[in-house]
Amino acid sequence: MKTSNENNILLSDEQKLAIANTFVAALKNNDWENMYSVLSPDATWTLPGISLLSGLASGAEAIVKRVQNLKQFGVNFNLKHILIGLNGFTLALHNTAQREELILDEEVAIVFEVMNEKIVSMATYLSDVAGINRFFIPGIID
């Protein structure tokens, strides 16, 4: 089965779930090679706010670097659900971190679009944008 874009084969729900699980496992295990394996080289990731990590990450290398930076800030990712859509999937997460008295505690949805068995875009939606603006500031990580 093909979508309106003849070059993009519509993936099965199982294939989308496998890509999602690969991404999540790579995130948990710091397995950057495996993360690269499911990212299109020109993939993009948007993150709201005005924090050090906010904005557009363009390209697989920039996406992996953002994930590494999130981990350097001590963010704990608690996967709540993987939601399957027609053209991709969404990760529903509860992210937490603490630095002295400053606490990050937010609900997160990352919407992934998949084409030709690779993640081509990611868009993050947050319950507390002001919280990331306070938490992800210069001078905390190298």
Short mmCIF file of C-alpha atoms in Angstrom, two decimals:
data_model
loop_
_atom_site.label_atom_id
_atom_site.label_comp_id
_atom_site.label_asym_id
_atom_site.label_seq_id
_atom_site.Cartn_x
_atom_site.Cartn_y
_atom_site.Cartn_z
CA MET A 1 0.00 0.00 0.00
CA LYS A 2 1.32 3.45 -0.89
CA THR A 3 0.43 6.93 0.28
CA SER A 4 -0.19 9.83 -2.07
CA ASN A 5 3.59 10.22 -2.26
CA GLU A 6 4.47 7.24 -4.45
CA ASN A 7 8.02 7.09 -3.07
CA ASN A 8 6.85 6.63 0.52
CA ILE A 9 5.61 3.17 1.42
CA LEU A 10 3.00 3.22 4.17
CA LEU A 11 4.50 1.31 7.09
CA SER A 12 2.62 -1.23 9.14
CA ASP A 13 1.79 -0.45 12.76
CA GLU A 14 4.34 -3.09 13.76
CA GLN A 15 7.07 -1.37 11.72
CA LYS A 16 6.29 2.01 13.31
CA LEU A 17 6.31 0.41 16.76
CA ALA A 18 9.68 -1.21 16.02
CA ILE A 19 11.16 2.18 15.02
CA ALA A 20 9.71 3.76 18.17
CA ASN A 21 11.14 1.01 20.37
CA THR A 22 14.55 1.33 18.70
CA PHE A 23 14.56 5.07 19.39
CA VAL A 24 13.50 4.59 23.03
CA ALA A 25 16.07 1.83 23.64
CA ALA A 26 18.80 3.98 22.11
CA LEU A 27 17.76 6.88 24.34
CA LYS A 28 17.82 4.75 27.50
CA ASN A 29 21.10 3.00 26.67
CA ASN A 30 23.07 5.91 25.19
CA ASP A 31 23.28 3.86 21.99
CA TRP A 32 23.87 6.67 19.52
CA GLU A 33 24.68 4.34 16.63
CA ASN A 34 21.29 2.67 16.99
CA MET A 35 19.59 6.06 17.22
CA TYR A 36 21.28 7.15 13.99
CA SER A 37 19.97 3.94 12.36
CA VAL A 38 16.34 5.13 12.61
CA LEU A 39 16.96 8.81 11.80
CA SER A 40 16.94 10.25 8.31
CA PRO A 41 20.18 12.23 7.78
CA ASP A 42 18.08 15.38 7.22
CA ALA A 43 15.57 14.79 10.04
CA THR A 44 14.39 17.76 12.10
CA TRP A 45 13.29 18.20 15.73
CA THR A 46 11.51 21.22 17.15
CA LEU A 47 11.43 22.00 20.87
CA PRO A 48 9.40 24.96 22.17
CA GLY A 49 10.65 27.74 24.40
CA ILE A 50 13.71 29.95 24.57
CA SER A 51 15.98 27.62 26.53
CA LEU A 52 19.48 26.56 25.56
CA LEU A 53 17.99 23.44 23.91
CA SER A 54 14.90 25.05 22.31
CA GLY A 55 14.32 25.67 18.63
CA LEU A 56 15.07 23.60 15.57
CA ALA A 57 17.62 20.78 15.52
CA SER A 58 18.29 20.08 11.86
CA GLY A 59 19.94 16.82 10.83
CA ALA A 60 20.52 13.50 12.58
CA GLU A 61 23.75 14.74 14.17
CA ALA A 62 21.98 17.76 15.72
CA ILE A 63 19.18 15.52 17.01
CA VAL A 64 21.58 13.10 18.68
CA LYS A 65 23.50 16.04 20.17
CA ARG A 66 20.25 17.43 21.64
CA VAL A 67 19.43 14.05 23.20
CA GLN A 68 22.95 13.87 24.65
CA ASN A 69 22.54 17.38 26.08
CA LEU A 70 19.20 16.46 27.67
CA LYS A 71 20.89 13.52 29.33
CA GLN A 72 23.82 15.71 30.49
CA PHE A 73 21.26 17.93 32.23
CA GLY A 74 20.15 14.82 34.13
CA VAL A 75 16.72 14.41 32.55
CA ASN A 76 14.99 11.14 33.42
CA PHE A 77 12.67 9.90 30.68
CA ASN A 78 9.70 7.83 31.84
CA LEU A 79 7.88 6.35 28.83
CA LYS A 80 4.14 6.30 29.46
CA HIS A 81 2.83 5.30 26.03
CA ILE A 82 3.76 4.78 22.41
CA LEU A 83 0.87 6.01 20.28
CA ILE A 84 0.69 4.86 16.66
CA GLY A 85 -0.58 7.12 13.88
CA LEU A 86 -1.00 6.82 10.13
CA ASN A 87 2.37 8.41 9.26
CA GLY A 88 4.33 7.85 12.44
CA PHE A 89 4.06 7.64 16.20
CA THR A 90 4.04 9.73 19.36
CA LEU A 91 5.97 9.11 22.56
CA ALA A 92 4.10 10.19 25.69
CA LEU A 93 6.70 10.80 28.39
CA HIS A 94 6.99 12.11 31.92
CA ASN A 95 10.34 13.88 32.19
CA THR A 96 11.93 14.84 35.50
CA ALA A 97 15.21 16.29 36.67
CA GLN A 98 16.56 18.24 39.62
CA ARG A 99 19.42 20.68 40.08
CA GLU A 100 19.69 22.06 43.61
CA GLU A 101 16.20 23.47 44.39
CA LEU A 102 15.23 23.70 40.71
CA ILE A 103 12.90 20.89 39.66
CA LEU A 104 11.87 19.89 36.14
CA ASP A 105 8.63 17.89 36.15
CA GLU A 106 6.64 17.82 32.94
CA GLU A 107 4.44 15.84 30.64
CA VAL A 108 5.87 15.54 27.13
CA ALA A 109 4.58 14.38 23.77
CA ILE A 110 7.03 13.95 20.92
CA VAL A 111 5.31 13.47 17.57
CA PHE A 112 7.43 11.56 15.04
CA GLU A 113 6.81 11.47 11.31
CA VAL A 114 8.28 8.47 9.51
CA MET A 115 9.04 8.10 5.80
CA ASN A 116 10.75 5.21 4.07
CA GLU A 117 11.41 3.53 7.43
CA LYS A 118 13.27 6.53 8.89
CA ILE A 119 12.25 9.29 11.27
CA VAL A 120 12.07 12.50 9.23
CA SER A 121 10.64 14.91 11.80
CA MET A 122 10.03 15.22 15.51
CA ALA A 123 7.94 17.88 17.24
CA THR A 124 7.91 18.20 21.03
CA TYR A 125 4.89 19.44 22.98
CA LEU A 126 5.36 20.30 26.67
CA SER A 127 3.15 20.87 29.70
CA ASP A 128 5.61 23.41 31.17
CA VAL A 129 7.55 25.46 28.61
CA ALA A 130 8.49 28.03 31.27
CA GLY A 131 10.02 25.16 33.27
CA ILE A 132 12.43 24.20 30.49
CA ASN A 133 13.32 27.85 29.98
CA ARG A 134 14.46 27.97 33.63
CA PHE A 135 16.12 24.54 33.65
CA PHE A 136 18.11 24.39 30.38
CA ILE A 137 20.44 27.35 30.81
CA PRO A 138 24.04 27.95 29.71
CA GLY A 139 26.89 27.06 32.04
CA ILE A 140 25.45 23.80 33.39
CA ILE A 141 26.87 21.36 30.83
CA ASP A 142 30.10 21.38 28.87
#
